[in-house]
CSV table of C-alpha atoms and ligand atoms in Angstrom, one decimal:
chain,number,residue,atom,x,y,z
A,1,UNK,CA,99.1,123.9,64.9
A,2,UNK,CA,101.2,126.9,66.0
A,3,UNK,CA,102.5,127.0,69.6
A,4,UNK,CA,100.3,130.1,70.4
A,5,UNK,CA,97.2,128.1,69.2
A,6,UNK,CA,98.2,125.1,71.3
A,7,UNK,CA,98.3,127.4,74.3
A,8,UNK,CA,94.9,128.8,73.4
A,9,UNK,CA,93.5,125.3,72.9
A,10,UNK,CA,94.4,124.3,76.4
A,11,UNK,CA,93.5,127.7,77.9
A,12,UNK,CA,89.9,127.1,76.7
A,13,UNK,CA,89.7,123.5,77.8
A,14,UNK,CA,91.1,124.7,81.2
A,15,UNK,CA,88.4,127.3,81.4
A,16,UNK,CA,85.7,124.6,81.1
A,17,UNK,CA,87.5,122.3,83.6
A,18,UNK,CA,90.1,124.1,85.7
A,19,UNK,CA,91.2,121.0,87.8
A,20,UNK,CA,90.9,117.9,85.6
A,21,UNK,CA,91.3,114.5,87.2
A,22,UNK,CA,91.4,111.0,86.1
A,23,UNK,CA,88.0,109.2,86.2
A,24,UNK,CA,89.6,106.1,87.6
A,25,UNK,CA,88.9,105.8,91.4
A,26,UNK,CA,91.8,105.3,93.7
A,27,UNK,CA,93.0,106.2,97.2
A,28,UNK,CA,96.7,106.0,96.9
A,29,UNK,CA,99.5,105.7,94.3
A,30,UNK,CA,99.6,101.9,94.5
A,31,UNK,CA,95.9,101.7,93.9
A,32,UNK,CA,96.3,104.1,91.0
A,33,UNK,CA,99.0,101.9,89.5
A,34,UNK,CA,96.7,98.8,89.8
A,35,UNK,CA,93.7,100.7,88.4
A,36,UNK,CA,95.6,101.9,85.3
A,37,UNK,CA,97.1,98.5,84.7
A,38,UNK,CA,93.5,97.0,84.8
A,39,UNK,CA,92.2,99.7,82.5
A,40,UNK,CA,94.0,98.5,79.4
A,41,UNK,CA,91.3,97.8,76.8
A,42,UNK,CA,88.6,98.4,79.4
A,43,UNK,CA,86.5,101.4,80.4
A,44,UNK,CA,87.2,103.5,83.5
A,45,UNK,CA,83.6,102.8,84.5
A,46,UNK,CA,84.1,99.1,84.3
A,47,UNK,CA,87.3,99.2,86.2
A,48,UNK,CA,85.8,101.4,89.0
A,49,UNK,CA,83.0,98.9,89.4
A,50,UNK,CA,85.5,96.1,90.0
A,51,UNK,CA,88.0,98.1,92.1
A,52,UNK,CA,85.5,99.7,94.6
A,53,UNK,CA,85.3,96.5,96.6
A,54,UNK,CA,88.8,95.4,95.9
A,55,UNK,CA,90.3,98.7,97.1
A,56,UNK,CA,88.3,98.6,100.3
A,57,UNK,CA,90.3,95.5,101.1
A,58,UNK,CA,93.6,96.1,99.3
A,59,UNK,CA,95.5,99.2,100.0
A,60,UNK,CA,99.1,98.1,99.7
A,61,UNK,CA,101.1,95.6,97.6
A,62,UNK,CA,101.4,93.3,100.6
A,63,UNK,CA,97.6,93.3,101.0
A,64,UNK,CA,97.4,92.2,97.3
A,65,UNK,CA,99.8,89.4,97.9
A,66,UNK,CA,97.8,88.3,100.9
A,67,UNK,CA,94.6,88.3,98.7
A,68,UNK,CA,96.4,86.2,96.2
A,69,UNK,CA,95.9,85.7,92.4
A,70,UNK,CA,92.6,83.7,92.7
A,71,UNK,CA,91.2,86.2,95.2
A,72,UNK,CA,92.1,89.1,92.8
A,73,UNK,CA,90.6,87.3,89.9
A,74,UNK,CA,87.3,87.0,91.7
A,75,UNK,CA,87.2,90.8,92.0
A,76,UNK,CA,88.2,91.6,88.4
A,77,UNK,CA,86.5,88.9,86.4
A,78,UNK,CA,84.2,91.4,84.7
A,79,UNK,CA,87.3,93.2,83.2
A,80,UNK,CA,88.7,92.0,79.9
A,81,UNK,CA,91.9,90.0,79.9
A,82,UNK,CA,91.5,89.5,83.7
A,83,UNK,CA,93.6,86.4,83.9
A,84,UNK,CA,96.7,88.0,82.5
A,85,UNK,CA,96.1,91.2,84.4
A,86,UNK,CA,95.7,89.4,87.7
A,87,UNK,CA,99.0,87.6,87.0
A,88,UNK,CA,100.8,90.9,86.3
A,89,UNK,CA,99.3,92.7,89.3
A,90,UNK,CA,100.4,90.0,91.7
A,91,UNK,CA,103.9,89.9,90.1
A,92,UNK,CA,104.3,93.7,90.2
A,93,UNK,CA,103.1,93.7,93.8
A,94,UNK,CA,105.7,91.1,94.8
A,95,UNK,CA,108.4,93.3,93.2
A,96,UNK,CA,107.3,96.4,94.9
A,97,UNK,CA,107.4,94.6,98.3
A,98,UNK,CA,110.8,92.9,97.5
A,99,UNK,CA,112.6,95.8,95.9
A,100,UNK,CA,110.9,99.1,96.8
A,101,UNK,CA,109.7,98.7,100.4
A,102,UNK,CA,106.1,98.5,99.2
A,103,UNK,CA,106.3,102.0,97.5
A,104,UNK,CA,105.6,102.8,93.9
A,105,UNK,CA,108.8,104.4,92.5
A,106,UNK,CA,108.4,107.9,91.0
A,107,UNK,CA,110.5,107.0,87.9
A,108,UNK,CA,109.0,106.2,84.5
A,109,UNK,CA,111.9,104.0,83.4
A,110,UNK,CA,111.7,101.9,86.6
A,111,UNK,CA,107.9,101.7,86.3
A,112,UNK,CA,108.1,100.3,82.8
A,113,UNK,CA,110.2,97.4,84.1
A,114,UNK,CA,107.2,96.2,86.2
A,115,UNK,CA,105.1,93.4,84.7
A,116,UNK,CA,102.1,94.7,82.8
A,117,UNK,CA,103.3,98.3,83.0
A,118,UNK,CA,103.9,99.9,79.6
A,119,UNK,CA,104.9,103.4,78.7
A,120,UNK,CA,101.4,104.7,78.7
A,121,UNK,CA,100.6,103.3,82.1
A,122,UNK,CA,103.8,104.6,83.5
A,123,UNK,CA,103.1,108.1,82.0
A,124,UNK,CA,99.6,108.1,83.6
A,125,UNK,CA,101.0,107.2,87.0
A,126,UNK,CA,103.8,109.8,86.7
A,127,UNK,CA,101.4,112.5,85.7
A,128,UNK,CA,98.5,111.8,88.1
A,129,UNK,CA,100.4,110.7,91.1
A,130,UNK,CA,103.6,112.7,90.9
A,131,UNK,CA,102.6,115.7,88.8
A,132,UNK,CA,105.1,114.9,86.1
A,133,UNK,CA,104.9,116.5,82.6
A,134,UNK,CA,104.2,113.2,80.9
A,135,UNK,CA,101.9,112.6,78.0
A,136,UNK,CA,100.1,109.2,78.2
A,137,UNK,CA,98.8,108.7,74.7
A,138,UNK,CA,95.7,106.6,74.8
A,139,UNK,CA,93.1,106.1,72.0
A,140,UNK,CA,91.5,109.6,72.7
A,141,UNK,CA,94.8,111.5,72.8
A,142,UNK,CA,96.0,109.7,69.7
A,143,UNK,CA,92.9,110.6,67.8
A,144,UNK,CA,92.8,114.2,69.0
A,145,UNK,CA,96.4,114.8,68.3
A,146,UNK,CA,96.0,113.7,64.7
A,147,UNK,CA,92.6,115.2,64.0
A,148,UNK,CA,93.4,118.6,65.3
A,149,UNK,CA,96.9,118.7,63.8
A,150,UNK,CA,98.4,119.5,67.2
A,151,UNK,CA,100.4,116.3,67.4
A,152,UNK,CA,100.4,114.1,64.3
A,153,UNK,CA,102.0,110.7,64.3
A,154,UNK,CA,101.5,107.2,63.2
A,155,UNK,CA,102.2,105.6,66.6
A,156,UNK,CA,101.4,106.6,70.2
A,157,UNK,CA,105.1,107.3,70.8
A,158,UNK,CA,105.3,109.6,67.8
A,159,UNK,CA,102.2,111.6,69.1
A,160,UNK,CA,103.7,111.7,72.6
A,161,UNK,CA,107.0,113.1,71.2
A,162,UNK,CA,105.1,115.8,69.3
A,163,UNK,CA,103.1,116.7,72.4
A,164,UNK,CA,106.3,116.9,74.4
A,165,UNK,CA,107.6,119.3,71.8
A,166,UNK,CA,104.6,121.5,71.4
A,167,UNK,CA,102.7,121.8,74.6
A,168,UNK,CA,103.8,124.9,76.5
A,169,UNK,CA,104.8,125.0,80.2
A,170,UNK,CA,101.6,126.1,81.9
A,171,UNK,CA,99.6,123.4,80.2
A,172,UNK,CA,101.9,120.4,80.4
A,173,UNK,CA,100.7,118.7,83.5
A,174,UNK,CA,97.0,119.2,82.8
A,175,UNK,CA,97.1,118.5,79.1
A,176,UNK,CA,96.8,114.8,79.5
A,177,UNK,CA,93.4,115.0,81.3
A,178,UNK,CA,92.0,117.8,79.2
A,179,UNK,CA,92.7,115.9,76.0
A,180,UNK,CA,91.2,112.6,77.3
A,181,UNK,CA,88.1,114.3,78.5
A,182,UNK,CA,87.7,116.3,75.3
A,183,UNK,CA,88.2,113.2,73.3
A,184,UNK,CA,85.8,111.1,75.4
A,185,UNK,CA,82.9,113.6,75.5
A,186,UNK,CA,83.2,116.0,72.6
A,187,UNK,CA,85.7,114.9,69.9
A,188,UNK,CA,84.3,111.3,69.9
A,189,UNK,CA,85.7,108.7,67.6
A,190,UNK,CA,82.6,108.1,65.4
A,191,UNK,CA,80.7,111.3,65.8
A,192,UNK,CA,82.7,114.3,67.0
A,193,UNK,CA,80.5,117.1,68.2
A,194,UNK,CA,82.3,119.9,66.4
A,195,UNK,CA,79.3,122.2,66.6
A,196,UNK,CA,79.7,122.6,70.4
A,197,UNK,CA,83.5,122.2,70.4
A,198,UNK,CA,85.3,125.1,72.3
A,199,UNK,CA,88.4,124.8,70.1
A,200,UNK,CA,86.8,124.3,66.7
A,201,UNK,CA,88.4,127.4,65.2
A,202,UNK,CA,91.8,126.2,66.3
A,203,UNK,CA,91.3,122.6,65.0
A,204,UNK,CA,92.7,121.7,61.6
A,205,UNK,CA,90.3,118.9,60.9
A,206,UNK,CA,88.7,119.4,57.5
A,207,UNK,CA,85.5,117.4,58.0
A,208,UNK,CA,84.0,119.2,61.0
A,209,UNK,CA,80.6,117.9,61.9
A,210,UNK,CA,77.8,120.6,61.9
A,211,UNK,CA,74.9,120.6,64.3
A,212,UNK,CA,71.7,118.8,63.1
A,213,UNK,CA,70.0,120.9,60.5
A,214,UNK,CA,73.0,123.1,59.9
A,215,UNK,CA,74.6,122.9,56.5
A,216,UNK,CA,78.2,121.8,56.2
A,217,UNK,CA,79.0,125.1,54.5
A,218,UNK,CA,78.1,126.8,57.7
A,219,UNK,CA,80.9,125.1,59.6
A,220,UNK,CA,83.3,127.3,61.4
A,221,UNK,CA,86.4,128.0,59.3
A,222,UNK,CA,89.8,127.0,60.4
B,1,SF4,S1,86.3,120.7,65.9
B,1,SF4,FE1,85.6,118.6,65.9
B,1,SF4,S2,87.4,117.4,65.2
B,1,SF4,FE2,88.2,119.4,65.9
B,1,SF4,S3,88.6,119.1,68.1
B,1,SF4,FE3,86.6,119.9,68.0
B,1,SF4,S4,85.3,118.0,68.0
B,1,SF4,FE4,87.3,117.4,67.4
């Protein structure tokens, strides 16, 4: 996809949703870090259900240490891999208290040294909390990058590098959310709704899905 088309792609998604935000609920940067860590292989809806009560009680890393691992587990037991996630959240909270005065560092490389924090989680936190131009490639962004041809790659890192190269300045901070929301609600994994897609004419995917009753030959041309 040409750079001008990439710009147009995001301009249209921005028109539909000018101020996109993560669907994870949080009240401060630390809670965002915890929510994103818990969201690996889980839905935002499932994480929000668990964290609503948790975050009423836990607002800082020290609060989390006071709650303890068993206490945390009792809040998040509906989330997949909760045992390992609880261990990581307690360990990263201890490091934040010990080494960072209880603050979340605004540095991707430092964030990825925390237990349970991979590049994707660090990119989300950098983008959502600190407004950094980072591209957190989750399953939606990976699919969208490859389907549309905007950022092709065999691994999340390859797609991230392509996005970093191709997404122009005015769209860089918001692109993460626009792509996730578009992937979640329109360009779905099994049944993309190409017939109502605002960027269908810019998308390079050959097998666009027509509306019910519409013939494939009536699909919009790329
Ligand atoms: S046209 Fe279809 S495949 Fe392309 S971005 Fe839109 S929904 Fe996805």
